[in-house]
Coordinates of N, CA and C in Angstrom, one line a residue:
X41 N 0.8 -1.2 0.0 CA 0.0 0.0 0.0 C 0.9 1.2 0.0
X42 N 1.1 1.5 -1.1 CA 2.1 3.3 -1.4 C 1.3 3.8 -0.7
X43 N -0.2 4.3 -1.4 CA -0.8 5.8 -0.9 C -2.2 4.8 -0.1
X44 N -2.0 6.0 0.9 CA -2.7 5.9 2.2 C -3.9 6.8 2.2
X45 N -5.3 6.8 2.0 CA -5.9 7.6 1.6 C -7.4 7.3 2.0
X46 N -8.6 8.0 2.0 CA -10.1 7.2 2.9 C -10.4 6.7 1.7
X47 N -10.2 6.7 0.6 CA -10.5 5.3 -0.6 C -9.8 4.3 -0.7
X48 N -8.8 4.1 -0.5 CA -8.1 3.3 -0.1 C -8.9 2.5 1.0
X49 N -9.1 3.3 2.5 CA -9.2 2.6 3.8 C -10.8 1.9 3.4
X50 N -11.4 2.9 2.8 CA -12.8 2.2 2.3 C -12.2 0.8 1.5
X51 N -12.0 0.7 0.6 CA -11.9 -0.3 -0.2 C -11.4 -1.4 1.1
X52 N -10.1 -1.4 1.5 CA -9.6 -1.9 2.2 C -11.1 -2.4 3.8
X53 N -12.0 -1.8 3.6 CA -12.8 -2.7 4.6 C -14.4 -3.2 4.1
X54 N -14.3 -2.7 2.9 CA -15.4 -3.2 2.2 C -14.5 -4.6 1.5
X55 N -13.6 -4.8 1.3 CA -12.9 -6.4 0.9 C -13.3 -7.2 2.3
X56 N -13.1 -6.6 3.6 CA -12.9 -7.2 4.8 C -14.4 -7.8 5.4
X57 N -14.8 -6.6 5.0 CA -16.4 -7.0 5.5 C -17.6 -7.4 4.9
X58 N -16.5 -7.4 3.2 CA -18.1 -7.5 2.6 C -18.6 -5.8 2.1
X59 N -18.9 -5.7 1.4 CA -19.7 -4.6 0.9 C -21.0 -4.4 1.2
X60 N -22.0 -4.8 1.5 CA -23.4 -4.6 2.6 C -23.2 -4.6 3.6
X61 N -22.4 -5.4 4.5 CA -22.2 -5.1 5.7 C -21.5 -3.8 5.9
X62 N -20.1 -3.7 5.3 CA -20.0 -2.5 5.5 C -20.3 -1.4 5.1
X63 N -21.1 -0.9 4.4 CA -22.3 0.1 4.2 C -23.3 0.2 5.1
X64 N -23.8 -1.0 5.7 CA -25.3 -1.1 7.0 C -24.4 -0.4 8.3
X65 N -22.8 -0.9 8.6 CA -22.6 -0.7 9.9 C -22.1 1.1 9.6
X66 N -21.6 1.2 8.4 CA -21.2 2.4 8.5 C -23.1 3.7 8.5
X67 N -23.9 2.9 8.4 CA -25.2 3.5 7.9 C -25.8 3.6 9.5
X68 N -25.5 2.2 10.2 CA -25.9 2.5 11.9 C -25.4 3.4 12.3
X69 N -24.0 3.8 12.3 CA -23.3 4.6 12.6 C -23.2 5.9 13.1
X70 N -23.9 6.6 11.4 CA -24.4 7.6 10.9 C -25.6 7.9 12.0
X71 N -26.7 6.7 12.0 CA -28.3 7.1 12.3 C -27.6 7.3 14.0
X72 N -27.1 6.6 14.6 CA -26.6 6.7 16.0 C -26.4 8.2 17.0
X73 N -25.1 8.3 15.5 CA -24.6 9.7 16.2 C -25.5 10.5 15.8
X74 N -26.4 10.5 15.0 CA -27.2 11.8 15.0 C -28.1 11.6 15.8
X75 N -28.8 10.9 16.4 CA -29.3 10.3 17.6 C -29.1 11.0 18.8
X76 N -27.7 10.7 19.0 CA -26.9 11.5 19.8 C -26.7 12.9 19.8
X77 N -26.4 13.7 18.9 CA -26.2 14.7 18.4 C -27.6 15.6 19.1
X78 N -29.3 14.4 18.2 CA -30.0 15.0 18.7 C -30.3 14.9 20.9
X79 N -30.3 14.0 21.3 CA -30.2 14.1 22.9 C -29.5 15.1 23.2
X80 N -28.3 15.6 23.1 CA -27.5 16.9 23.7 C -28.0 17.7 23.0
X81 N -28.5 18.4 22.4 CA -29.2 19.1 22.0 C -30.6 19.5 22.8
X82 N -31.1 18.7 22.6 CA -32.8 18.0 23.2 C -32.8 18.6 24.9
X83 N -31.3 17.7 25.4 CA -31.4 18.1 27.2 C -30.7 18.9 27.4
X84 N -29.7 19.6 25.9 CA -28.9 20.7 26.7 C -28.1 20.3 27.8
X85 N -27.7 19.2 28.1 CA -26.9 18.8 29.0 C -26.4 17.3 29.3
X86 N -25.5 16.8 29.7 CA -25.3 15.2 30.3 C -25.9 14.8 31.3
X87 N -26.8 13.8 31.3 CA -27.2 13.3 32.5 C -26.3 12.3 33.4
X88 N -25.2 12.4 34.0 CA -24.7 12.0 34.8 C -25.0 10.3 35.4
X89 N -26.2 10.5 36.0 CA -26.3 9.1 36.0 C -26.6 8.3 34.5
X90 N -27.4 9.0 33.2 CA -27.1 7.9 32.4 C -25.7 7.5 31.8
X91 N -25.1 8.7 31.8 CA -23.9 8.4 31.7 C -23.0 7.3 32.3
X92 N -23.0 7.4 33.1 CA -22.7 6.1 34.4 C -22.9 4.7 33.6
X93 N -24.2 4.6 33.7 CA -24.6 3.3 32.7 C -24.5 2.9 31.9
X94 N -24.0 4.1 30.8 CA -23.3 4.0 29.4 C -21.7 3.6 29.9
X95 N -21.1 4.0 30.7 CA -19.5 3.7 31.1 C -19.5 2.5 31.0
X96 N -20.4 2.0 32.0 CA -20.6 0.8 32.7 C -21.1 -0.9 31.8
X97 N -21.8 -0.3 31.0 CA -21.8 -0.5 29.5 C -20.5 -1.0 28.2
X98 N -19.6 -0.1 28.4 CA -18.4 0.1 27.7 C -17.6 -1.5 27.5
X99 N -17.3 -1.7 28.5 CA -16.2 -3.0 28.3 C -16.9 -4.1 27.4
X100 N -18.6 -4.3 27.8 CA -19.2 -5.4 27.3 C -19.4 -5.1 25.6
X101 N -18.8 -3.7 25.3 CA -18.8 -3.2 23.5 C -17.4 -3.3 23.2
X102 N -16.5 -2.9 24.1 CA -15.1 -3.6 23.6 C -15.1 -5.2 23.1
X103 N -15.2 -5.9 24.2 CA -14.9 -7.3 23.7 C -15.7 -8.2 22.9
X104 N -17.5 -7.3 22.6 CA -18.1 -7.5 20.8 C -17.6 -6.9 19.7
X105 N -16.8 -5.9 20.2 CA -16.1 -5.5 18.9 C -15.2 -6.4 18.4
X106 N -14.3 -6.7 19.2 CA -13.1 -7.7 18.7 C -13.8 -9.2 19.1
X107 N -14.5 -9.3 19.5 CA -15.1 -10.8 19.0 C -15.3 -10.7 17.3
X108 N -15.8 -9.6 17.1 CA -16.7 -9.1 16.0 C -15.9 -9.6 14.5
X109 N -15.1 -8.5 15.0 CA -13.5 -8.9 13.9 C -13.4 -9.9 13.8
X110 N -12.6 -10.2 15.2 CA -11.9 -12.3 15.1 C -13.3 -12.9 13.9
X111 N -14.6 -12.9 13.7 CA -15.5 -13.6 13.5 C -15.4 -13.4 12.0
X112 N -15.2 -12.4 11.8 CA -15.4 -11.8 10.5 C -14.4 -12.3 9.8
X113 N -13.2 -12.0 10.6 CA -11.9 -12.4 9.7 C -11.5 -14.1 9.7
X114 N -12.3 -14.7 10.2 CA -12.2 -15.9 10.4 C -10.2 -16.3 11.0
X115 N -10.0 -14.9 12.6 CA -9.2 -15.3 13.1 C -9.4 -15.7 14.3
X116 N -8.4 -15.7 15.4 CA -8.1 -16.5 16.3 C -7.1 -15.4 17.2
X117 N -7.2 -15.3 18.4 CA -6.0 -14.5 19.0 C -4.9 -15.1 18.7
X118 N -4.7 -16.0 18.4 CA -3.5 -17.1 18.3 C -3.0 -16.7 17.2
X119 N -3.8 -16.0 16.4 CA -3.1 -15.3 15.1 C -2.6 -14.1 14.8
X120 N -2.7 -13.3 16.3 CA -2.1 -12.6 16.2 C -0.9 -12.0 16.0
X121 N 0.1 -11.3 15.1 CA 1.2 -11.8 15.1 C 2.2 -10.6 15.6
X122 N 2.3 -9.2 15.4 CA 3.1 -8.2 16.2 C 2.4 -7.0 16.7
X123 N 3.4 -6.4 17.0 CA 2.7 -5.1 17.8 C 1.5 -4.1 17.2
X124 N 1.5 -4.3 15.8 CA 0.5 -4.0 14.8 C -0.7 -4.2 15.1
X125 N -0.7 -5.9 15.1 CA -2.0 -6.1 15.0 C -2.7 -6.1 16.5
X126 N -1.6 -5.8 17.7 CA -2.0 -5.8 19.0 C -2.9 -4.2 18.9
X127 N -2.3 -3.1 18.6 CA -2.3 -2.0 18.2 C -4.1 -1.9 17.6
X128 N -4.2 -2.6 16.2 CA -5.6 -2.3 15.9 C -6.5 -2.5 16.7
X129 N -6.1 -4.2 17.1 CA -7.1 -4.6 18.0 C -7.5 -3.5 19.5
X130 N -6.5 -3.2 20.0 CA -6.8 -2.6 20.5 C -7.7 -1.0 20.4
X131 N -7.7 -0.6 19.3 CA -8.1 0.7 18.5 C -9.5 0.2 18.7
X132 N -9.9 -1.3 17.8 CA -11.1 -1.9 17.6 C -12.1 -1.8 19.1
X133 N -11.3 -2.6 20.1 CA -11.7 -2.6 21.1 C -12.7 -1.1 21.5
X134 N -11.4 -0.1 21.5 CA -12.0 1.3 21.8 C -13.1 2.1 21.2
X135 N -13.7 1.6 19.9 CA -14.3 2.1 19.1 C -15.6 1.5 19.5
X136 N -15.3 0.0 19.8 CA -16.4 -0.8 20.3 C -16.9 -0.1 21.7
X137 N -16.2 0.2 22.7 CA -16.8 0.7 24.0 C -17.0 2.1 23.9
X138 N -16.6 3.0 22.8 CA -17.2 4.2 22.6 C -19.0 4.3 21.9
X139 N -18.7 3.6 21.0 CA -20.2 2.6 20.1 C -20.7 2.6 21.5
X140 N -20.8 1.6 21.9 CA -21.7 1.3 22.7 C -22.1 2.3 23.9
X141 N -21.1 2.9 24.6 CA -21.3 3.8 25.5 C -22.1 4.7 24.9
X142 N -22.2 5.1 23.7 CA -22.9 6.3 23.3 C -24.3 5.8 22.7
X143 N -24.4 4.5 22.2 CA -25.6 4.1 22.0 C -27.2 3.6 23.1
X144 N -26.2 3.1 24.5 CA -26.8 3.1 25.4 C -27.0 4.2 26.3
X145 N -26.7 5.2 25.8 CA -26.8 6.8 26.6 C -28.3 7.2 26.0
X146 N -28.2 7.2 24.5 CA -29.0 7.5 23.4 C -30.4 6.9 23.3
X147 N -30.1 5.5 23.8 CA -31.5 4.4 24.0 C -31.9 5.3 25.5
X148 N -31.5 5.4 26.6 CA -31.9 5.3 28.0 C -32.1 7.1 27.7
X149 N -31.7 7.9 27.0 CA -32.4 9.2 26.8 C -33.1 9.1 26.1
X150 N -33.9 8.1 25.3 CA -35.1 8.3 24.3 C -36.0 7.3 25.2
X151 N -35.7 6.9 26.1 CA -36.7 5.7 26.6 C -37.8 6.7 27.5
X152 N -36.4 7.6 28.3 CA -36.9 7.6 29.6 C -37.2 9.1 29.4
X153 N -37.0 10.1 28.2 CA -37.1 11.3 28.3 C -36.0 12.2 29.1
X154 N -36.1 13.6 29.1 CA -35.3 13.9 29.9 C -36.1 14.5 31.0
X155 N -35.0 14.3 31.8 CA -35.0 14.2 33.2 C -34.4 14.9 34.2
X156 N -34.9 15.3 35.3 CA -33.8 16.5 36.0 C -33.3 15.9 37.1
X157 N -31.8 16.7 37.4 CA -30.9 15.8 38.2 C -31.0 16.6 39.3
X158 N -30.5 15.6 40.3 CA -31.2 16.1 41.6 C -29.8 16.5 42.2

């Protein structure tokens, strides 16, 4: 890979994932954060305790993320092989407990309305 570039990294994960899948997850994505976008807007503020729940949340979206991968890529931690691929995985991890922390903020502010903190 000479040039390094977001068509490149597209191509490079639409080979990985498939091209419907990666258009649906990059399409959840989208709908999420505006989701989000709209709630802080909406309460004008963080609710603290949902927040909490969303943290609390976090680890169990790390380790679906890299399940997720391993699944996809039909690997194995055993296949891991240098500080690279320790490196993504770990990136993956992060993205996964950010996902999720922000998706379960998003559900529990559209469930429950907003709410005033005591």
């Amino acid at each position: 890979m000479e040039e390094f570039s977001l068509l490149t990294m597209i191509a490079v994960f639409e080979e990985m994932f498939g091209i419907a899948l990666f258009w649906i997850m990059v399409s959840v994505a989208v709908v999420i954060t505006a989701a989000w976008v709209f709630v802080l807007v909406r309460d004008r503020s963080l609710s603290f305790r949902k927040y909490l729940v969303a943290q609390l949340s976090m680890p169990f979206g790390a380790v679906a993320a890299v399940w997720f991968v391993l699944w996809i890529t039909n690997s194995g931690l055993a296949d891991i092989g240098g500080p690279i691929d320790w490196l993504v995985l770990l990136g993956v991890a992060a993205l996964g407990a950010v996902g999720l922390g922000i998706l379960v903020y998003v559900v529990q502010s559209l469930m429950r309305g907003r709410q005033s903190e005591v």
